[in-house]
Coordinates of C-alpha atoms in Angstrom, one line a residue:
M1 CA 70.0 31.2 118.8
G2 CA 71.3 32.5 115.5
L3 CA 73.8 32.0 112.8
A4 CA 76.4 34.6 111.8
E5 CA 77.1 32.8 108.5
P6 CA 74.0 30.9 107.5
L7 CA 75.2 30.2 103.9
A8 CA 77.8 27.9 105.3
L9 CA 75.0 25.3 105.9
S10 CA 75.1 24.6 102.2
F11 CA 78.2 22.5 102.8
G12 CA 75.8 20.0 104.4
A13 CA 75.3 18.7 100.9
L14 CA 78.5 16.7 101.4
A15 CA 76.6 14.2 103.4
G16 CA 75.0 13.0 100.2
I17 CA 78.4 12.2 98.8
L18 CA 79.3 10.1 101.9
L19 CA 76.1 8.1 101.7
Y20 CA 76.7 7.5 98.0
L21 CA 80.2 6.2 98.5
H22 CA 79.1 4.0 101.3
W23 CA 76.3 2.5 99.2
Q24 CA 78.7 1.9 96.3
A25 CA 81.1 0.0 98.6
R26 CA 78.4 -2.3 99.8
R27 CA 77.2 -3.2 96.2
K28 CA 80.7 -4.4 95.2
R29 CA 81.4 -6.5 98.2
A30 CA 83.4 -9.8 97.3
Y31 CA 83.0 -13.2 98.9
V32 CA 86.1 -15.5 99.2
V33 CA 85.6 -19.3 99.0
P34 CA 88.3 -22.0 99.0
A35 CA 86.7 -24.1 96.2
L36 CA 83.9 -23.9 93.8
F37 CA 82.2 -27.1 95.0
L38 CA 81.7 -25.3 98.3
W39 CA 79.6 -22.6 96.7
P40 CA 76.0 -23.2 97.5
S41 CA 73.6 -24.0 94.7
E42 CA 71.4 -21.3 96.0
P43 CA 72.6 -17.9 97.2
P44 CA 72.6 -17.4 100.9
P45 CA 69.6 -15.5 102.2
P46 CA 70.2 -11.8 102.4
R47 CA 71.8 -10.7 105.6
R48 CA 70.0 -8.3 107.9
H49 CA 71.1 -4.7 107.3
R50 CA 73.3 -3.5 110.1
W51 CA 74.1 0.2 110.7
D52 CA 77.7 1.1 110.0
W53 CA 79.0 3.1 113.0
L54 CA 81.9 4.4 110.9
L55 CA 79.4 6.1 108.6
L56 CA 77.4 7.5 111.5
L57 CA 80.6 9.0 113.0
Q58 CA 81.5 10.5 109.6
L59 CA 78.1 12.1 109.3
L60 CA 78.2 13.5 112.8
A61 CA 81.7 15.0 112.2
L62 CA 80.5 16.6 109.0
A63 CA 77.4 18.0 110.6
A64 CA 79.5 19.5 113.5
L65 CA 82.0 21.1 111.2
V66 CA 79.4 22.6 108.9
V67 CA 77.5 24.1 111.9
A68 CA 80.9 25.4 113.2
L69 CA 81.4 27.2 109.8
A70 CA 78.0 28.8 110.2
Q71 CA 79.2 30.3 113.5
P72 CA 76.2 29.7 115.7
F73 CA 75.6 32.0 118.7
V74 CA 73.0 32.6 121.4
E75 CA 72.1 35.9 123.0
Q76 CA 71.8 36.1 126.8
A77 CA 70.5 39.0 128.9
V78 CA 73.2 40.1 131.2
P79 CA 73.4 43.1 133.5
R80 CA 75.2 46.0 131.8
A81 CA 77.5 48.7 133.1
Q82 CA 76.0 52.2 133.7
M83 CA 76.0 54.4 130.6
R84 CA 76.0 58.1 129.9
H85 CA 73.5 59.2 127.3
V86 CA 73.7 62.6 125.6
L87 CA 70.6 63.6 123.6
I88 CA 70.9 66.2 120.9
V89 CA 67.5 67.6 119.8
D90 CA 67.3 69.8 116.7
R91 CA 65.4 73.0 117.3
T92 CA 66.3 74.8 114.0
A93 CA 63.8 76.4 111.7
S94 CA 63.5 73.4 109.3
M95 CA 62.2 71.3 112.2
Q96 CA 58.9 73.4 112.0
A97 CA 58.1 71.7 108.7
R98 CA 54.8 69.9 108.7
L99 CA 54.9 66.1 109.3
G100 CA 51.6 64.3 109.3
A101 CA 49.3 66.1 111.8
G102 CA 52.2 67.8 113.6
T103 CA 55.7 69.0 112.9
R104 CA 59.2 67.4 112.6
F105 CA 60.1 69.0 115.9
Q106 CA 57.1 67.4 117.7
A107 CA 58.1 64.0 116.2
A108 CA 61.7 64.5 117.4
V109 CA 60.6 65.3 121.0
A110 CA 58.3 62.3 121.1
E111 CA 61.1 60.1 119.9
A112 CA 63.4 61.5 122.5
Q113 CA 60.8 60.9 125.3
R114 CA 60.5 57.3 124.1
Y115 CA 64.2 56.9 124.2
L116 CA 64.2 58.0 127.8
A117 CA 61.6 55.5 128.7
E118 CA 63.0 52.5 126.9
E119 CA 66.8 52.9 126.5
V120 CA 67.8 54.5 129.7
G121 CA 68.4 52.1 132.6
A122 CA 68.6 52.5 136.3
G123 CA 71.7 54.5 137.4
D124 CA 72.3 55.9 133.9
A125 CA 73.2 59.5 133.4
V126 CA 71.4 61.6 130.7
G127 CA 72.4 65.0 129.3
L128 CA 70.3 67.2 126.9
I129 CA 71.7 69.5 124.2
A130 CA 69.5 71.8 122.1
L131 CA 70.7 72.6 118.6
G132 CA 70.2 76.3 117.8
E133 CA 72.4 79.2 116.7
E134 CA 74.9 77.8 119.2
P135 CA 74.5 74.4 120.8
E136 CA 73.2 74.8 124.4
L137 CA 73.6 72.2 127.2
L138 CA 70.2 72.5 128.7
V139 CA 70.7 69.7 131.2
P140 CA 74.2 68.4 132.2
P141 CA 74.5 64.6 132.6
T142 CA 72.3 63.6 135.5
A143 CA 70.6 60.5 136.8
D144 CA 67.4 62.5 137.2
V145 CA 65.6 61.3 134.1
A146 CA 62.4 63.2 135.1
R147 CA 64.3 66.5 134.9
V148 CA 65.5 65.7 131.3
S149 CA 61.9 64.7 130.4
Q150 CA 60.6 68.0 131.7
A151 CA 63.2 70.0 129.8
L152 CA 62.2 68.2 126.6
G153 CA 58.6 69.1 127.2
E154 CA 59.5 72.8 127.6
L155 CA 61.7 72.9 124.5
V156 CA 60.5 75.1 121.7
P157 CA 61.9 75.4 118.1
Y158 CA 63.8 78.4 116.9
D159 CA 63.3 80.3 113.6
S160 CA 67.0 80.2 112.8
A161 CA 69.8 77.9 111.7
G162 CA 72.4 75.9 113.7
S163 CA 75.4 73.6 113.3
L164 CA 74.9 70.0 114.1
A165 CA 78.7 69.4 113.9
Q166 CA 79.2 71.9 116.8
A167 CA 76.5 70.1 118.8
L168 CA 78.2 66.8 118.3
A169 CA 81.6 68.2 119.4
L170 CA 79.9 69.6 122.5
A171 CA 78.4 66.1 123.2
R172 CA 81.7 64.3 122.8
S173 CA 83.4 66.7 125.2
L174 CA 81.2 65.1 127.9
Q175 CA 82.6 61.6 127.2
S176 CA 85.8 62.0 129.2
Q177 CA 83.8 62.1 132.4
A178 CA 81.8 59.0 131.7
R179 CA 82.8 56.0 133.9
G180 CA 80.9 53.3 131.9
G181 CA 79.5 53.3 128.4
F182 CA 78.8 56.4 126.4
R183 CA 76.2 57.1 123.6
V184 CA 75.2 60.1 121.6
A185 CA 71.6 60.1 120.3
V186 CA 70.6 62.7 117.7
F187 CA 67.0 63.6 116.9
S188 CA 67.0 65.7 113.8
D189 CA 65.7 66.0 110.2
F190 CA 69.4 66.2 109.1
A191 CA 68.7 69.0 106.7
D192 CA 72.1 70.5 107.4
A193 CA 73.9 69.9 104.1
A194 CA 77.2 71.1 105.6
L195 CA 77.4 68.1 108.0
P196 CA 80.1 65.6 107.0
E197 CA 79.1 62.0 107.3
A198 CA 82.1 61.2 109.5
A199 CA 80.7 63.5 112.2
L200 CA 78.0 60.9 112.9
A201 CA 80.4 57.9 112.9
D202 CA 79.8 57.0 116.6
A203 CA 76.3 58.4 117.1
K204 CA 72.9 56.8 117.0
V205 CA 70.5 58.8 114.9
F206 CA 66.7 59.1 114.9
P207 CA 65.8 60.8 111.6
V208 CA 62.4 62.6 111.3
G209 CA 60.8 64.3 108.4
E210 CA 60.3 63.8 104.7
G211 CA 59.6 65.9 101.7
D212 CA 61.2 69.1 100.3
R213 CA 58.2 71.2 99.2
N214 CA 59.0 74.7 100.3
L215 CA 58.8 78.3 98.9
A216 CA 60.7 81.0 100.8
I217 CA 61.0 84.7 100.7
T218 CA 64.7 85.1 100.4
A219 CA 65.0 88.9 100.6
V220 CA 63.0 92.1 100.9
E221 CA 65.0 95.1 99.6
V222 CA 63.9 98.7 99.9
H223 CA 65.5 100.7 97.0
Q224 CA 65.8 103.9 98.9
R225 CA 68.9 106.0 98.3
P226 CA 70.2 108.6 100.8
W227 CA 68.0 111.6 101.0
Q228 CA 65.3 109.9 98.8
P229 CA 61.8 110.5 100.2
A230 CA 59.9 107.3 101.1
R231 CA 57.0 108.1 98.8
D232 CA 59.4 107.9 95.8
T233 CA 60.7 104.5 96.8
R234 CA 60.0 101.0 95.5
A235 CA 60.8 97.7 97.0
S236 CA 61.6 94.2 95.6
V237 CA 60.7 90.8 97.0
R238 CA 62.7 87.7 96.0
V239 CA 61.1 84.3 96.2
R240 CA 62.7 80.9 95.6
N241 CA 61.4 77.4 95.1
Y242 CA 63.5 74.9 97.2
G243 CA 61.4 71.9 96.2
S244 CA 62.0 69.3 93.5
E245 CA 58.7 70.1 91.7
P246 CA 57.2 73.3 90.3
S247 CA 55.3 75.3 92.9
H248 CA 52.6 77.9 92.7
G249 CA 51.8 80.7 95.1
L250 CA 50.5 84.2 95.7
L251 CA 52.8 87.0 96.9
L252 CA 51.4 90.0 98.8
A253 CA 53.2 93.1 100.1
E254 CA 51.7 96.0 102.0
V255 CA 52.8 99.2 103.9
R256 CA 50.6 100.5 106.6
G257 CA 47.7 98.4 105.4
Q258 CA 48.0 99.5 101.8
V259 CA 48.7 96.8 99.3
V260 CA 51.6 97.6 97.1
L261 CA 52.1 94.2 95.5
R262 CA 49.7 91.3 94.7
T263 CA 50.8 88.7 92.2
G264 CA 50.5 85.0 91.5
F265 CA 53.5 83.0 90.3
T266 CA 54.8 79.6 89.3
L267 CA 58.5 78.7 90.0
A268 CA 60.4 75.7 88.6
P269 CA 62.5 73.6 91.0
G270 CA 65.4 75.8 92.2
E271 CA 64.2 78.9 90.4
E272 CA 64.3 82.3 92.1
Q273 CA 62.4 85.4 91.0
S274 CA 62.2 89.0 92.0
F275 CA 58.9 91.0 92.1
L276 CA 58.9 94.8 92.2
T277 CA 56.3 96.8 94.2
E278 CA 54.4 99.9 93.2
L279 CA 55.6 103.2 94.6
L280 CA 55.4 103.1 98.4
P281 CA 52.9 105.3 100.1
G282 CA 55.4 106.6 102.7
P283 CA 57.5 105.5 105.6
G284 CA 56.5 102.5 107.6
E285 CA 56.6 98.8 108.0
L286 CA 56.7 96.7 104.8
V287 CA 55.3 93.2 105.2
A288 CA 55.7 90.6 102.5
S289 CA 53.9 87.3 102.8
L290 CA 53.4 84.1 100.7
V291 CA 50.2 82.2 100.3
A292 CA 51.4 78.7 99.3
D293 CA 50.8 75.0 100.1
D294 CA 54.3 74.2 101.3
L295 CA 55.7 72.4 104.3
L296 CA 57.5 75.2 106.0
A297 CA 55.6 78.4 106.9
V298 CA 58.3 80.2 109.0
D299 CA 60.0 81.7 105.9
N300 CA 56.7 82.8 104.2
V301 CA 56.7 86.2 105.9
A302 CA 59.4 88.9 105.9
W303 CA 59.7 92.5 107.0
A304 CA 61.6 95.6 105.9
W305 CA 61.5 99.2 107.1
V306 CA 60.9 102.1 104.8
A307 CA 62.8 105.0 106.5
E308 CA 61.6 108.5 106.8
T309 CA 64.0 111.0 105.5
R310 CA 65.2 113.4 108.3
P311 CA 67.4 116.5 107.8
L312 CA 71.0 116.0 108.7
R313 CA 72.5 118.8 110.8
V314 CA 75.9 119.7 109.3
C315 CA 78.4 122.1 110.9
F316 CA 80.8 123.6 108.2
V317 CA 84.1 124.8 109.6
S318 CA 86.3 126.6 107.0
P319 CA 88.4 129.7 106.6
Q320 CA 87.0 130.1 103.1
T321 CA 83.3 130.4 102.5
E322 CA 82.9 132.0 99.0
R323 CA 81.1 128.8 97.8
W324 CA 78.7 128.8 100.7
S325 CA 75.8 129.4 98.3
D326 CA 76.6 126.2 96.4
L327 CA 76.4 124.3 99.6
E328 CA 73.0 125.8 100.4
T329 CA 71.7 125.1 96.9
L330 CA 72.8 121.5 97.3
A331 CA 71.1 121.2 100.6
A332 CA 67.9 122.7 99.2
A333 CA 68.0 120.2 96.3
T334 CA 68.2 117.2 98.6
G335 CA 65.7 118.4 101.2
A336 CA 67.6 116.5 103.8
L337 CA 70.6 118.6 104.6
R338 CA 70.6 121.6 107.0
W339 CA 73.8 123.6 107.2
L340 CA 74.1 125.1 110.7
P341 CA 75.1 128.7 111.3
R342 CA 78.8 129.5 111.3
T343 CA 78.8 129.6 115.1
C344 CA 77.9 125.9 115.3
A345 CA 81.5 124.8 116.3
R346 CA 80.9 126.4 119.7
N347 CA 77.9 124.1 120.4
S348 CA 78.6 120.6 119.1
S349 CA 75.6 119.0 120.8
D350 CA 73.3 120.4 118.0
T351 CA 75.5 118.9 115.3
D352 CA 75.2 115.5 113.6
V353 CA 78.2 115.7 111.3
F354 CA 81.2 118.1 111.1
V355 CA 82.7 119.2 107.8
F356 CA 86.3 120.6 108.0
H357 CA 87.5 122.4 105.0
R358 CA 91.2 123.3 104.8
T359 CA 91.2 122.7 108.5
P360 CA 92.3 119.5 110.3
P361 CA 89.8 118.1 112.8
P362 CA 90.8 118.4 116.5
E363 CA 92.3 115.3 118.1
D364 CA 89.7 115.2 120.8
L365 CA 86.7 115.3 118.4
H366 CA 84.0 112.8 119.4
A367 CA 81.7 113.3 116.4
P368 CA 81.7 112.0 112.8
A369 CA 83.7 114.3 110.4
L370 CA 84.2 114.9 106.7
V371 CA 87.6 116.5 106.0
L372 CA 87.9 118.4 102.7
A373 CA 91.3 119.4 101.3
P374 CA 93.2 119.3 104.6
P375 CA 96.4 121.5 104.9
P376 CA 99.4 120.0 103.2
D377 CA 101.6 120.1 106.2
G378 CA 99.6 117.5 108.1
S379 CA 100.9 113.9 108.7
R380 CA 98.1 112.6 106.5
T381 CA 98.8 114.7 103.4
R382 CA 101.6 115.1 100.9
G383 CA 100.9 118.3 99.0
R384 CA 98.7 119.8 96.2
L385 CA 98.5 118.6 92.6
R386 CA 97.0 120.2 89.5
D387 CA 95.0 118.7 86.7
V388 CA 94.1 115.4 88.4
A389 CA 91.7 113.0 86.8
L390 CA 89.6 110.4 88.6
A391 CA 91.1 107.0 88.0
G392 CA 89.0 104.7 90.2
W393 CA 87.0 104.3 93.4
N394 CA 86.3 101.6 96.0
S395 CA 82.9 100.3 94.8
D396 CA 82.7 97.8 97.7
H397 CA 82.7 100.4 100.4
P398 CA 79.3 101.6 101.7
V399 CA 80.1 105.2 100.8
F400 CA 79.6 104.3 97.1
A401 CA 76.9 101.6 97.6
G402 CA 74.5 101.7 94.7
W403 CA 76.3 104.5 92.8
S404 CA 79.1 104.8 90.3
P405 CA 80.9 108.1 89.7
A406 CA 80.6 109.4 86.1
F407 CA 83.6 109.7 83.9
P408 CA 85.5 111.9 83.2
M409 CA 85.8 113.7 86.5
P410 CA 88.8 116.2 86.3
F411 CA 89.9 118.3 89.3
A412 CA 91.7 121.6 88.9
Q413 CA 93.4 121.0 92.2
A414 CA 93.6 117.9 94.5
Q415 CA 95.4 116.9 97.6
E416 CA 97.5 113.7 97.7
L417 CA 96.6 111.8 100.9
V418 CA 98.5 109.3 103.0
L419 CA 96.5 106.1 104.0
P420 CA 96.5 105.5 107.8
P421 CA 96.8 101.9 109.0
D422 CA 93.1 101.7 110.2
A423 CA 91.6 103.2 107.0
V424 CA 90.5 102.0 103.6
P425 CA 90.9 103.8 100.3
L426 CA 87.9 105.4 98.6
L427 CA 89.1 107.5 95.6
W428 CA 92.3 107.6 93.6
G429 CA 93.3 109.6 90.5
R430 CA 96.1 110.1 88.0
A431 CA 98.5 112.9 88.3
G432 CA 100.8 112.7 85.3
E433 CA 102.2 109.2 85.3
R434 CA 101.5 108.6 89.0
T435 CA 98.4 107.1 90.8
V436 CA 97.6 109.1 93.9
L437 CA 95.2 108.6 96.7
L438 CA 92.4 111.1 96.8
G439 CA 90.1 109.8 99.6
W440 CA 90.0 107.4 102.4
A441 CA 87.6 106.4 105.2
T442 CA 87.9 104.8 108.7
E443 CA 85.3 102.6 110.3
R444 CA 86.3 103.2 113.9
Q445 CA 84.0 105.3 115.9
P446 CA 83.6 108.2 115.4
R447 CA 83.8 107.7 111.6
Q448 CA 85.8 109.9 109.4
V449 CA 86.1 110.5 105.6
W450 CA 89.0 112.4 104.1
L451 CA 88.8 113.8 100.6
G452 CA 91.7 115.4 98.9
V453 CA 89.4 117.4 96.6
D454 CA 88.5 121.0 97.5
A455 CA 84.7 120.9 97.2
V456 CA 84.6 124.7 97.8
S457 CA 87.1 125.8 95.1
E458 CA 85.6 123.3 92.7
S459 CA 82.1 124.3 91.6
L460 CA 79.6 121.7 92.9
L461 CA 76.9 122.9 90.4
A462 CA 79.0 122.6 87.2
P463 CA 77.9 119.8 84.9
D464 CA 81.2 118.0 85.1
A465 CA 81.2 118.2 88.9
F466 CA 78.0 116.2 89.5
S467 CA 80.0 113.2 90.6
L468 CA 81.8 115.3 93.2
A469 CA 78.5 116.5 94.6
V470 CA 77.2 113.0 94.8
T471 CA 80.4 111.9 96.5
L472 CA 79.9 114.6 99.1
L473 CA 76.3 113.5 99.8
Q474 CA 77.2 109.8 99.9
S475 CA 79.9 110.5 102.4
L476 CA 77.6 112.6 104.7
A477 CA 75.0 109.8 104.5
W478 CA 77.5 107.2 105.6
L479 CA 78.8 109.4 108.4
D480 CA 75.3 110.0 109.7
P481 CA 75.5 108.8 113.4
R482 CA 71.7 108.6 113.9
E483 CA 70.2 105.2 113.9
Q484 CA 66.8 104.5 112.6
P485 CA 64.2 103.8 115.3
V486 CA 63.2 100.7 113.4
R487 CA 65.6 98.3 111.8
S488 CA 65.3 95.1 109.7
W489 CA 67.1 92.0 111.0
S490 CA 67.5 88.3 110.5
A491 CA 66.7 85.6 113.1
G492 CA 69.9 84.2 114.7
K493 CA 72.0 87.2 113.8
P494 CA 73.5 89.0 116.8
F495 CA 72.1 92.5 117.2
P496 CA 74.5 94.9 118.9
V497 CA 73.0 96.3 122.0
A498 CA 76.0 98.3 123.4
G499 CA 74.4 101.2 125.3
L500 CA 71.1 99.4 125.8
G501 CA 72.2 97.6 129.0
G502 CA 69.3 96.9 131.2
A503 CA 66.7 97.7 128.5
E504 CA 63.4 95.8 128.5
V505 CA 62.7 93.6 125.5
T506 CA 59.2 92.8 124.3
L507 CA 59.3 89.5 122.2
P508 CA 57.0 88.8 119.2
D509 CA 54.7 86.7 121.4
G510 CA 54.3 89.5 123.9
A511 CA 56.6 88.0 126.6
R512 CA 59.1 90.4 128.1
D513 CA 62.8 90.0 128.8
R514 CA 65.5 92.2 130.2
L515 CA 69.0 92.7 128.8
P516 CA 72.0 92.3 131.1
Q517 CA 73.7 95.5 132.0
A518 CA 77.0 94.5 130.3
G519 CA 75.4 92.9 127.3
M520 CA 77.0 93.5 123.9
A521 CA 74.7 91.6 121.6
Y522 CA 71.2 90.2 121.6
V523 CA 70.2 87.2 119.4
P524 CA 66.6 87.2 118.3
H525 CA 65.5 83.5 118.0
W526 CA 62.1 84.0 116.3
R527 CA 60.7 86.1 113.5
G528 CA 58.5 89.1 114.3
R529 CA 58.7 92.4 116.1
Y530 CA 61.1 93.1 118.9
E531 CA 60.9 96.3 121.0
F532 CA 63.8 97.5 123.2
H533 CA 62.6 100.1 125.8
Q534 CA 65.1 102.1 127.8
G535 CA 63.8 105.2 129.5
A536 CA 61.9 107.4 127.0
G537 CA 63.6 105.9 124.0
S538 CA 62.9 102.7 122.1
T539 CA 64.4 100.6 119.3
I540 CA 62.3 98.2 117.1
L541 CA 63.6 95.2 115.3
L542 CA 61.7 93.6 112.5
V543 CA 63.1 90.1 112.3
S544 CA 62.7 87.8 109.3
A545 CA 63.5 84.1 109.4
Y546 CA 65.0 83.3 106.1
D547 CA 68.1 81.2 106.0
A548 CA 69.2 79.2 102.9
R549 CA 70.3 76.2 105.0
E550 CA 66.9 76.0 106.7
A551 CA 64.8 76.7 103.6
A552 CA 66.3 73.7 101.8
I553 CA 64.3 71.2 104.0
A554 CA 65.1 68.0 102.1
P555 CA 66.5 65.6 104.7
Q556 CA 69.9 64.1 104.0
R557 CA 70.3 60.4 103.5
V558 CA 71.6 58.9 106.8
P559 CA 73.6 55.6 106.5
A560 CA 71.5 52.7 107.6
S561 CA 74.3 51.5 109.9
L562 CA 73.8 54.7 112.0
R563 CA 70.0 54.4 112.3
A564 CA 69.1 53.7 115.8
G565 CA 67.9 50.2 116.8
S566 CA 67.2 49.0 120.3
E567 CA 70.4 47.7 121.7
S568 CA 69.4 47.4 125.3
D569 CA 66.3 47.1 127.4
G570 CA 67.4 49.5 130.1
A571 CA 68.6 47.4 133.1
T572 CA 70.0 44.6 130.9
A573 CA 71.9 44.2 127.7
K574 CA 72.2 41.4 125.1
Q575 CA 75.5 39.5 125.2
R576 CA 76.4 37.2 122.4
V577 CA 77.8 33.7 123.3
D578 CA 79.7 32.0 120.4
W579 CA 79.2 28.2 120.0
A580 CA 81.3 27.7 116.9
R581 CA 84.3 26.4 118.8
A582 CA 82.2 23.9 120.7
F583 CA 80.9 22.4 117.4
L584 CA 84.3 22.4 115.9
L585 CA 85.7 20.5 118.9
A586 CA 82.7 18.0 118.6
G587 CA 83.5 17.5 114.9
L588 CA 87.2 16.8 115.6
V589 CA 86.3 14.3 118.4
A590 CA 83.9 12.5 116.0
L591 CA 86.6 12.2 113.4
A592 CA 89.1 10.9 116.0
L593 CA 86.7 8.3 117.2
E594 CA 85.9 7.2 113.6
A595 CA 89.6 6.8 112.9
W596 CA 90.1 4.7 116.1
L597 CA 87.2 2.5 115.3
A598 CA 88.3 2.0 111.7
R599 CA 91.8 1.0 112.9
A600 CA 90.4 -1.5 115.4
R601 CA 88.1 -3.1 112.9
A602 CA 90.9 -3.5 110.4
Q603 CA 93.1 -5.3 113.0
E604 CA 90.2 -7.8 113.8
R605 CA 89.7 -8.8 110.1
P606 CA 91.2 -12.3 109.4
V607 CA 93.8 -12.6 106.8

């Protein structure tokens, strides 16, 4: 038995007032005699005390009313209706943070297994949702609890992020089919700062994890420009302290077993710092690693790929070739361009990129193309202009990534272009009082770049034409259709695999998988090295596990009202029976009886 409002018992102090008033009334009692001579010389002996039934009824009525105000209740075990439970288990990267002798993920799985044993009754249905990049319904609601328990035991954490709000939405979508009660149970460290509190309004939560001590490698960047040899390249590694206290660590980076960076550091809370490597020894796999006493190790290693510069085969198609020597000099200076013979247009299979000068590309061209000074009678041009100065460029486009044209950049002649609907502007200039478009690019395959500047008539080797030469090289680098055999990637980010249908994938742990024939993307769940084998070719992914949402491992504060407490014992549930009305009725009956008795006593008193 319990009391919903125990403070109401303080009104029981009114009983003292009743007793005091009754005692005062007895002290002042008067005796009526007809004459003084009848008064005895000695007072009569004291009468034996008799209990006043009116007082007793008043005390009983007061006690019953006070208890009614305290709202007494009793809990009884009653059979409950069948329920549908949906368990959401967080498997994101932050769940791999250390917790005691294990991890947060292990603690969450153990808590979910306990929930199955203690909270799920006979005939209940249980579903299991795993929180990853996308919420996954591993087990639809079923009465086979052993199947859910087995799926929990086979669950492994990912090295990527996820959205708990999406998982909750998926869980609630299963409520419409529930015939009895419905409950969502969430087992997570609740490190997702983007989760609104209202999303957990009707869920029971089982928080796991504590602490925020974590250092993370936030990025590894190889500063290698197009055509730059790997041996002349440096890389930078960024590290951030996500904890609330200063942290110390040792940062290492190596390429092909050769250490290119070794440094100790101390970072204040929230501080991020970049560290620059030595010159890299050549192409290969760059591995950066942290040695630190933090709670999460998954973001302490990151990979990048230092590419090997390979010559780009360029077919030059033009009715005018008097500046061919300038193009050959430019190719020799970069060491990464190879101009094909003038008969290259007849055999396009040996060509990586086409350059059309004063010639429009054919409509059926299926290769990347750079178009220089197209004929003015085309639908994408408007005519030639003289004395055009560069006015601006699209610095956000990859063609100009990491480079800014030098001012001034005058052109003796330029072609005003028309921007197609599927293209973005690249260069624009000033012709008199007008701003004209001088270059645009299209992202659709095969890519194209159109420049209204005649790179043959303009001298590429003149001092004031340096920016034009760099623009030409940048455009060719962006048009390069060849993909590197090794690419750097992030865990949880879809990797396009169009054209790799049926390829065999070797996972970081050595296990093997096979892509579906019609697959368009592959999501790497874990950090490490992935290898895609198809025929004689192969593609390698070096996957790092950094994600800002997962690196900030400090758990959110979960409202106490949402924290799970045992509400049932499986086959039965607790039902509360309210006794306040019974005590109220008893108090009213006592008052009515007291009033009747007082009235009867008053009628019997002699006048």
